[in-house]
PDB file of C-alpha atoms in Angstrom:
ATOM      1  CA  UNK N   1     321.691 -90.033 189.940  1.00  0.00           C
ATOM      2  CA  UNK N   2     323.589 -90.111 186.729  1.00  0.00           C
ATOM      3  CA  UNK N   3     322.963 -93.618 184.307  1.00  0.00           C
ATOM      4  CA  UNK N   4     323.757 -94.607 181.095  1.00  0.00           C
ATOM      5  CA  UNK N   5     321.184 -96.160 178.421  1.00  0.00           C
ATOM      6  CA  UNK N   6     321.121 -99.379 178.133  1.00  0.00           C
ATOM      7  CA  UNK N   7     319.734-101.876 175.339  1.00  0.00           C
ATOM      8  CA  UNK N   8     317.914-103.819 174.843  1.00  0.00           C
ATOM      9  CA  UNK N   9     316.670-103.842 178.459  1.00  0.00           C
ATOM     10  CA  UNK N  10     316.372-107.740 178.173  1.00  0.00           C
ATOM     11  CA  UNK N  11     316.991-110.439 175.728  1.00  0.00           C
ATOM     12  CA  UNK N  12     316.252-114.373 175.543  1.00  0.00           C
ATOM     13  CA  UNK N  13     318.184-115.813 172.748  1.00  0.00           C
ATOM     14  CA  UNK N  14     318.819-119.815 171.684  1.00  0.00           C
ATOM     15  CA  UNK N  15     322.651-121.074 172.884  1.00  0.00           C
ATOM     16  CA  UNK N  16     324.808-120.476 170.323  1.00  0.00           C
ATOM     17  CA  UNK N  17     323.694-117.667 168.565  1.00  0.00           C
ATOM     18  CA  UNK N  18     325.286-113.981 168.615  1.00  0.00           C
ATOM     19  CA  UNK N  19     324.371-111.271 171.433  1.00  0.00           C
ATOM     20  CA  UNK N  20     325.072-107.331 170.751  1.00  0.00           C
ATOM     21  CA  UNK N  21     324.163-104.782 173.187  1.00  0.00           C
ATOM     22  CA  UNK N  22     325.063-101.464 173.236  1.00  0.00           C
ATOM     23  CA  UNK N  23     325.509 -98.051 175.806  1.00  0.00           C
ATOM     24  CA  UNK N  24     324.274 -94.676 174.867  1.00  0.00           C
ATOM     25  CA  UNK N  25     325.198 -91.043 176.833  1.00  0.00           C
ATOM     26  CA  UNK N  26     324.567 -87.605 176.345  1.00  0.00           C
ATOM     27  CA  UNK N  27     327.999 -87.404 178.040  1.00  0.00           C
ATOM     28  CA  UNK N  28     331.232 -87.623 176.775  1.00  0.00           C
ATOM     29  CA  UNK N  29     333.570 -90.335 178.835  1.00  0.00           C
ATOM     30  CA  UNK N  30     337.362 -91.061 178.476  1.00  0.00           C
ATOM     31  CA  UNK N  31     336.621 -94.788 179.438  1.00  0.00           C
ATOM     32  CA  UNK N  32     334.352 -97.427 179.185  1.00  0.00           C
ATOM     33  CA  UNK N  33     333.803-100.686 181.386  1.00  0.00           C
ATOM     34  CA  UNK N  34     331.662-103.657 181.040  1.00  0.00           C
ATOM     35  CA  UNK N  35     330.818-105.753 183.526  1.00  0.00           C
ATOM     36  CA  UNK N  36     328.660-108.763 184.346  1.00  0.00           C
ATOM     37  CA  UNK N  37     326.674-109.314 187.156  1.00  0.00           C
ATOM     38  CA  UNK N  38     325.661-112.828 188.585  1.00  0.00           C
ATOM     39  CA  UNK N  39     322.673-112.768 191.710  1.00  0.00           C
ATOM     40  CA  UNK N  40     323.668-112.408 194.754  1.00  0.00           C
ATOM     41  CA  UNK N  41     327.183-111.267 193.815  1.00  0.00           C
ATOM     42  CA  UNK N  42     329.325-108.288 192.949  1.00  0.00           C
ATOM     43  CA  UNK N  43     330.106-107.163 189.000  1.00  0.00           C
ATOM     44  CA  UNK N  44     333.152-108.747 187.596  1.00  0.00           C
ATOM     45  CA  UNK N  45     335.400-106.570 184.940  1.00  0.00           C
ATOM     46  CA  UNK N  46     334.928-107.929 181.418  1.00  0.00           C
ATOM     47  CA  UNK N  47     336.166-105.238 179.188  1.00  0.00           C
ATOM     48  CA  UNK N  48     338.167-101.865 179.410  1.00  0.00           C
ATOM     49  CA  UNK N  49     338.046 -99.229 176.766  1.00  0.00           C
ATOM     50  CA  UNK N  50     340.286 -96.428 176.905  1.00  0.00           C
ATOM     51  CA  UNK N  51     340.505 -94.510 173.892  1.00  0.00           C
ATOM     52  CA  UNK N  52     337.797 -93.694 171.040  1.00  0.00           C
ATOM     53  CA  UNK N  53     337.411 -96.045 168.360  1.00  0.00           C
ATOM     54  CA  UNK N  54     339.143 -98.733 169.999  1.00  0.00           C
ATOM     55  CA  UNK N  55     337.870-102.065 169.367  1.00  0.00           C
ATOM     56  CA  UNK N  56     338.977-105.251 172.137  1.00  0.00           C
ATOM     57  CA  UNK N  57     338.510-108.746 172.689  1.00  0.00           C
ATOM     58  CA  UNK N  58     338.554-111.032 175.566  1.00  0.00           C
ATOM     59  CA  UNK N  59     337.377-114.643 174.033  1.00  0.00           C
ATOM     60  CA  UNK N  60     333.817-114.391 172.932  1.00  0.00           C
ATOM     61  CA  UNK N  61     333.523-111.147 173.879  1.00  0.00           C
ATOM     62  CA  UNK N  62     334.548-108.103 171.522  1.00  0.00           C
ATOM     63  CA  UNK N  63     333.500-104.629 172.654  1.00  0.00           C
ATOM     64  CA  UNK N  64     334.348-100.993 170.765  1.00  0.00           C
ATOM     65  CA  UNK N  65     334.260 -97.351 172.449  1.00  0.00           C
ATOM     66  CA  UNK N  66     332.172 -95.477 170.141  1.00  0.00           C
ATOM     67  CA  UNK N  67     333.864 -92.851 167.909  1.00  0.00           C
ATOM     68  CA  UNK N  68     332.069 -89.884 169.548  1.00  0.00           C
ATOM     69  CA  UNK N  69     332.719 -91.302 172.894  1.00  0.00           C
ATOM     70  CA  UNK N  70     329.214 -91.050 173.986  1.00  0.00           C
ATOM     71  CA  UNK N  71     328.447 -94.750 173.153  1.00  0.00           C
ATOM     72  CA  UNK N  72     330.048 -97.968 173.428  1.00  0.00           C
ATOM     73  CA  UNK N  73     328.471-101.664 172.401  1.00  0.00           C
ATOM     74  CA  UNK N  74     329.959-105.327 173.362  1.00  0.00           C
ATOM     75  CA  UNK N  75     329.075-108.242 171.446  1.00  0.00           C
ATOM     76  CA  UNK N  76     329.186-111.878 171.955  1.00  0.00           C
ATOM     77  CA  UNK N  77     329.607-114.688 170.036  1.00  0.00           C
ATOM     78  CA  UNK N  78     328.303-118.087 170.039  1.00  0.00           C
ATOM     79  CA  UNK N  79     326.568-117.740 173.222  1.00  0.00           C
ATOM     80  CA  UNK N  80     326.666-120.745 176.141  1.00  0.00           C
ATOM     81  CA  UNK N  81     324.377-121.221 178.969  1.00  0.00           C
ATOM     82  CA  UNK N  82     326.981-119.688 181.667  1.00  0.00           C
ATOM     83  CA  UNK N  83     326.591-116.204 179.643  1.00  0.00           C
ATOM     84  CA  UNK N  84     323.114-115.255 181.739  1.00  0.00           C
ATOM     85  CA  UNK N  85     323.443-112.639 183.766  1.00  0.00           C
ATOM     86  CA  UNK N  86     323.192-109.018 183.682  1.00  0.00           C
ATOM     87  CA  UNK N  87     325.646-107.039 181.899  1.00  0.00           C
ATOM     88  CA  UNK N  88     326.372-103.711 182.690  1.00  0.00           C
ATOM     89  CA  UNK N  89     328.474-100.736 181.003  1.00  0.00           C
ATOM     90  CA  UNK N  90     330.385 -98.075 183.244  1.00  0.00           C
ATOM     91  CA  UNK N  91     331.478 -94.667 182.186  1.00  0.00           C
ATOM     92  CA  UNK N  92     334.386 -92.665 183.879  1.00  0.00           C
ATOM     93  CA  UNK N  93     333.465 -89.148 184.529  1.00  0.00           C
ATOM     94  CA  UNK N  94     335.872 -86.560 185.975  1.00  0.00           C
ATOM     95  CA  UNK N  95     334.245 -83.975 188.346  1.00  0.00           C
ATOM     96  CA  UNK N  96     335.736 -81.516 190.357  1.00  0.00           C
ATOM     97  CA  UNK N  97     339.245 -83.229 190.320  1.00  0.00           C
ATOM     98  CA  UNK N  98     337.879 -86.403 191.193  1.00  0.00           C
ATOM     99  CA  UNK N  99     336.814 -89.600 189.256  1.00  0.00           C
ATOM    100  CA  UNK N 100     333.704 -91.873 189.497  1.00  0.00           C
ATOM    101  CA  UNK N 101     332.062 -94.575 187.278  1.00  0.00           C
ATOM    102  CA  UNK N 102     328.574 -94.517 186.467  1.00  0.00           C
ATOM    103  CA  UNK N 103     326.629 -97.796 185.751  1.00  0.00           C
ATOM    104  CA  UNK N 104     324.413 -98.273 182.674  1.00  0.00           C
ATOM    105  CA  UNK N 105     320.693 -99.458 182.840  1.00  0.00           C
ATOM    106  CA  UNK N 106     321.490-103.135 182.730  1.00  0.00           C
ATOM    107  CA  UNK N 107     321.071-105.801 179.886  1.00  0.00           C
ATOM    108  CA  UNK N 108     319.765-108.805 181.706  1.00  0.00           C
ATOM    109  CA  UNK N 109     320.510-112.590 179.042  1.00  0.00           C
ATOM    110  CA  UNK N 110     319.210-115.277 178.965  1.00  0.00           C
ATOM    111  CA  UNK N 111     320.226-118.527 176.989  1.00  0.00           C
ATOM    112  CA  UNK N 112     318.046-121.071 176.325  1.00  0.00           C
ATOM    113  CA  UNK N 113     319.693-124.098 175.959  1.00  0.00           C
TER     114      UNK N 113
ATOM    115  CA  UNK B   1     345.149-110.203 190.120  1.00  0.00           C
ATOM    116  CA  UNK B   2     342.938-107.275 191.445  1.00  0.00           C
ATOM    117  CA  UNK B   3     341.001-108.801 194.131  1.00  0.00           C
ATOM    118  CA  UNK B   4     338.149-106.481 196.391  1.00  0.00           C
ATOM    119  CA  UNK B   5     336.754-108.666 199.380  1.00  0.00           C
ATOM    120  CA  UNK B   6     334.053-107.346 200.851  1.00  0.00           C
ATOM    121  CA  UNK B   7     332.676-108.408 204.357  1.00  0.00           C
ATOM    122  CA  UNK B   8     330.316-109.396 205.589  1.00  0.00           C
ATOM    123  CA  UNK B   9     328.173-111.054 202.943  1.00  0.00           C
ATOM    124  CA  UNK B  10     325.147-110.602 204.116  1.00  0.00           C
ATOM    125  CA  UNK B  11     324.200-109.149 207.686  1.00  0.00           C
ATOM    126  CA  UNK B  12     320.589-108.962 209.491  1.00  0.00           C
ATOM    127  CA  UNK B  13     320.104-106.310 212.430  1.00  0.00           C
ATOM    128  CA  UNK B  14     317.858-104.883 214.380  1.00  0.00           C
ATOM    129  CA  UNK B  15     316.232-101.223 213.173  1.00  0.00           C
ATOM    130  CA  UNK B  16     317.784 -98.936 215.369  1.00  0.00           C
ATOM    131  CA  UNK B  17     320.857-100.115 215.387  1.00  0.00           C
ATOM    132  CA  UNK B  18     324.261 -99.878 213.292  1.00  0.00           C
ATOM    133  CA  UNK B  19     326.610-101.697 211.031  1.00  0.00           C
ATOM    134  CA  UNK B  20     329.551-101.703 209.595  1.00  0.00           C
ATOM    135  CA  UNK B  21     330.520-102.981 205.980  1.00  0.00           C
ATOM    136  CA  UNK B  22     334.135-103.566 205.063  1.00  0.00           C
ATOM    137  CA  UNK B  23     335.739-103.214 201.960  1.00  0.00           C
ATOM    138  CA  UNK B  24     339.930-104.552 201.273  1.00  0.00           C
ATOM    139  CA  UNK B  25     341.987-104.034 197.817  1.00  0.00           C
ATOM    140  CA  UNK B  26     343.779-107.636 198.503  1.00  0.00           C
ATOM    141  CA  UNK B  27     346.545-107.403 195.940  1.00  0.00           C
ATOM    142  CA  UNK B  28     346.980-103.682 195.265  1.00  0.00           C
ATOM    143  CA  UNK B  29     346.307-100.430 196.404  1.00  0.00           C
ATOM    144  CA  UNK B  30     343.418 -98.135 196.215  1.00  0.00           C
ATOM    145  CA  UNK B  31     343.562 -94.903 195.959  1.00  0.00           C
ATOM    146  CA  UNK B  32     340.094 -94.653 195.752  1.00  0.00           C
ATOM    147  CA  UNK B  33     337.242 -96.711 196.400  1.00  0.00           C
ATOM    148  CA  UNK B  34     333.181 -96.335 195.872  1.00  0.00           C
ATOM    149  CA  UNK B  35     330.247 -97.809 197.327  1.00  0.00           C
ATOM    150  CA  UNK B  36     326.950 -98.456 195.385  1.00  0.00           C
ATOM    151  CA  UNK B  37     323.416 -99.638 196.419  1.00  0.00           C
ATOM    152  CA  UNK B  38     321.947-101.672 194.346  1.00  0.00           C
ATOM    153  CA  UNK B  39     317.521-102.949 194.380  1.00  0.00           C
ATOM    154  CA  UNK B  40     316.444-105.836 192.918  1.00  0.00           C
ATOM    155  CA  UNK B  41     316.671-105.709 189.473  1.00  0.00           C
ATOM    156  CA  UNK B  42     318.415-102.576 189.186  1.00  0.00           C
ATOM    157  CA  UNK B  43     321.645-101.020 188.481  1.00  0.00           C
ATOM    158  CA  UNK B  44     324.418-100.072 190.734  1.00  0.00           C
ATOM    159  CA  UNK B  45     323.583 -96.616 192.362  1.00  0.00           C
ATOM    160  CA  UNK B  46     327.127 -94.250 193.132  1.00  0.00           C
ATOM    161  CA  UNK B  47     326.556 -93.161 196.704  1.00  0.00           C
ATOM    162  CA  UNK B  48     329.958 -92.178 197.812  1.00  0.00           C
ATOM    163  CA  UNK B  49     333.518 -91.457 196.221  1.00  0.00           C
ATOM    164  CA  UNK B  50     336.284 -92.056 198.913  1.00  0.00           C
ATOM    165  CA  UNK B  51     339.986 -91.297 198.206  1.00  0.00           C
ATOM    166  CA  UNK B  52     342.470 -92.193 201.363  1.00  0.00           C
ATOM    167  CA  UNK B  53     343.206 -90.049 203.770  1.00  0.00           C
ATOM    168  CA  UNK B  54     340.272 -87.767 203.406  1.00  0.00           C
ATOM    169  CA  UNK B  55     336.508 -86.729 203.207  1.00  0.00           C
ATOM    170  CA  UNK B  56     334.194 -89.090 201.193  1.00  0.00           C
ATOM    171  CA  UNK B  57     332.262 -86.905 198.309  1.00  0.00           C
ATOM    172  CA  UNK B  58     328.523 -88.034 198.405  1.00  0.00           C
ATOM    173  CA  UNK B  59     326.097 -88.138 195.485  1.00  0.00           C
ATOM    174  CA  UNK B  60     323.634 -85.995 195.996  1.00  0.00           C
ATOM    175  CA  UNK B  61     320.802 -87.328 197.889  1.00  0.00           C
ATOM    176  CA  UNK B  62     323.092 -89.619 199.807  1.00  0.00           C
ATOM    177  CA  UNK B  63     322.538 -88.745 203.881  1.00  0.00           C
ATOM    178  CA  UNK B  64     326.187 -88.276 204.628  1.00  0.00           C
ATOM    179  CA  UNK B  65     325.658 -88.850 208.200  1.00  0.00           C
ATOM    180  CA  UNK B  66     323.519 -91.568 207.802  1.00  0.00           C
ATOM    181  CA  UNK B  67     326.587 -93.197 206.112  1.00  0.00           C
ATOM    182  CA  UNK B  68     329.626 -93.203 207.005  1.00  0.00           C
ATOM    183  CA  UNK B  69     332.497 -93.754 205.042  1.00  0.00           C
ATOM    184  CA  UNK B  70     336.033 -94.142 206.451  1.00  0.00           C
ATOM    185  CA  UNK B  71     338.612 -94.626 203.813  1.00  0.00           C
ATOM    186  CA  UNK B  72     342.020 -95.144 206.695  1.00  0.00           C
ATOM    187  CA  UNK B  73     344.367 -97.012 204.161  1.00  0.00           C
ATOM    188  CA  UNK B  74     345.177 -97.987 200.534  1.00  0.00           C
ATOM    189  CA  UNK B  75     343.475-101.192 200.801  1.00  0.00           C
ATOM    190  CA  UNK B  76     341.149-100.343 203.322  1.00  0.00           C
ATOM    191  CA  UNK B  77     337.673 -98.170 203.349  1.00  0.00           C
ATOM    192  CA  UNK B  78     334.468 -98.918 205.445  1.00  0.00           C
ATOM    193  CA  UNK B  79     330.994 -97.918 205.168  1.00  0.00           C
ATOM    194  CA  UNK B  80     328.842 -97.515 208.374  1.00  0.00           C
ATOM    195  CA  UNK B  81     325.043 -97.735 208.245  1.00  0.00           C
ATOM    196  CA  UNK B  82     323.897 -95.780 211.333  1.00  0.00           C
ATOM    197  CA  UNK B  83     320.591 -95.987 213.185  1.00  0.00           C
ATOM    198  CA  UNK B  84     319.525 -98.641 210.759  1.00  0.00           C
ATOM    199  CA  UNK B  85     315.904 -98.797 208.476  1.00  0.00           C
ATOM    200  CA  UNK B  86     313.676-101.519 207.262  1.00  0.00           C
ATOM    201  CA  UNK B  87     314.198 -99.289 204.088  1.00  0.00           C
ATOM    202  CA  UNK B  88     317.812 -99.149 204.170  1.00  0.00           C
ATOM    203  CA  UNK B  89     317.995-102.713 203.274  1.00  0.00           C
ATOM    204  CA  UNK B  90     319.508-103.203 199.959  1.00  0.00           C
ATOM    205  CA  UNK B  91     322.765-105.012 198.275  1.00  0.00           C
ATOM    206  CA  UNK B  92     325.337-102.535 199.276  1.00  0.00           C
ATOM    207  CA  UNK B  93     328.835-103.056 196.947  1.00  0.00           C
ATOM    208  CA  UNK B  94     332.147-101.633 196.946  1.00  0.00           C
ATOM    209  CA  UNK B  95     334.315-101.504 194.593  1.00  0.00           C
ATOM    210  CA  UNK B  96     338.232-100.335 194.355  1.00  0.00           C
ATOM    211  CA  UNK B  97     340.807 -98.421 191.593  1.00  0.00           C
ATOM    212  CA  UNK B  98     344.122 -97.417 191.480  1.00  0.00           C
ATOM    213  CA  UNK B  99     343.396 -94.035 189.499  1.00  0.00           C
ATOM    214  CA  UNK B 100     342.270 -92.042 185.956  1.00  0.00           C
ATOM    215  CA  UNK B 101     342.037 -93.991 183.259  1.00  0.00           C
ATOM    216  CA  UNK B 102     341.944 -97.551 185.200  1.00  0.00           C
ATOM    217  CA  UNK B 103     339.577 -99.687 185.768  1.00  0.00           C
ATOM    218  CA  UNK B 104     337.661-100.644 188.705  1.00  0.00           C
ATOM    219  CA  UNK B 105     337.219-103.648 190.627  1.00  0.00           C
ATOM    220  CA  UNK B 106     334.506-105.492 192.548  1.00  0.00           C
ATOM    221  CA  UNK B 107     333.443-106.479 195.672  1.00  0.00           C
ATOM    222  CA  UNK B 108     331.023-109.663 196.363  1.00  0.00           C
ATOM    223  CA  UNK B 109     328.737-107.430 198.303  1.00  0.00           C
ATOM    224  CA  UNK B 110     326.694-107.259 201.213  1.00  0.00           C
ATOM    225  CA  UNK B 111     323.483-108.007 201.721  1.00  0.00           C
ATOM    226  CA  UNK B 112     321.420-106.101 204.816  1.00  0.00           C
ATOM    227  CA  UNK B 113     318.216-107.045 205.994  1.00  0.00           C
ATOM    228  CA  UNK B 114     317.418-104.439 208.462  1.00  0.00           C
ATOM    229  CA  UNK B 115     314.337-105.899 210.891  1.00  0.00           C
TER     230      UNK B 115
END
């Protein structure tokens, strides 16, 4: 099926320091999600983008929905040890009438404390 | 706001036979809901787009009648693993939005062990 790039693929960084991880498509979407993903348990909603250009926040986390809407990157700052996990970007596509999301490649973080 | 509970958690059964996975929009309603498989260390796959009141659409290479989706309410859609697989187990996860332009919210998902 259909997924978005994702990078990097993995990262270990020290706690404190700054993550950025970004979402590539050859498609263009009208929204962009992203999520985070403990084990064993379903993605919880982090971010929603909803029109090109825009840049949000939600505490640490700051994401922007690329210009040419076929990208989109989310950054965090001053990374803790709760932040591992696997963080995922979603795309809304619109076929047929319909809507879906489509899941990125996965950015899986670790902190080392 | 925006809860999805999904149920049950995790489920093991015997090949051969069948189960069902629930999914519930707890605070509002659905119009549509999706369920994803997910492997270890993978992404969520899109197997099936269900609006309420009508036919799932399946990705392609999704057996339809292997599973069955029943979307029967706003807050309400089921999937049905039938004749069950060592190879269909997998995380399965739903998830739940109230249109275009919205976003979409998670289930805990199940996990099925199929022995």
């Amino acid at each position: 099926g259909q997924q978005l790039n994702q990078s990097p693929q993995s990262m270990f960084i020290q706690e404190g320091e700054d993550v950025s991880m970004n979402c590539t498509s050859s498609s263009i979407f009208n929204t962009w999600l992203w999520y985070k993903q403990d084990p064993g348990e379903g993605p919880v909603l982090l971010i929603a983008l909803y029109k090109a250009g825009e840049l949000t926040s939600n505490g640490r986390l700051t994401a922007q929905f690329g210009i040419t809407r076929k990208d989109s990157f989310l950054n965090i700052s001053a990374s803790i040890p709760s932040d591992v996990g696997i963080y995922f970007c979603a795309g809304q596509l619109f076929p047929s009438g319909t809507y879906k999301y489509i899941f990125g490649t996965g950015t899986r973080l670790k902190v080392l404390a | 706001g925006a809860v999805v509970s999904q149920h049950p958690s995790w489920v093991i059964c015997k090949s051969g036979t069948s189960v069902k996975i629930e999914c519930r929009s707890l605070d509002f309603q659905a119009t549509t809901m999706f369920w994803y498989r997910q492997f270890p260390k993978q992404s969520l796959m899109l197997m099936a787009t269900s609006n309420e009141g009508s036919k799932a659409t399946y990705e392609q290479g999704v057996e339809k009648d292997k599973f069955l989706i029943n979307h029967a309410s706003l807050t309400l859609s089921t999937l049905t693993v039938t004749s069950a697989h060592p190879e269909d187990s997998s995380f399965y996860i739903c998830s739940a939005s109230t249109g275009k332009y919205t976003e979409a919210f998670f289930g805990q998902g199940t996990r099925l062990t199929v022995v």
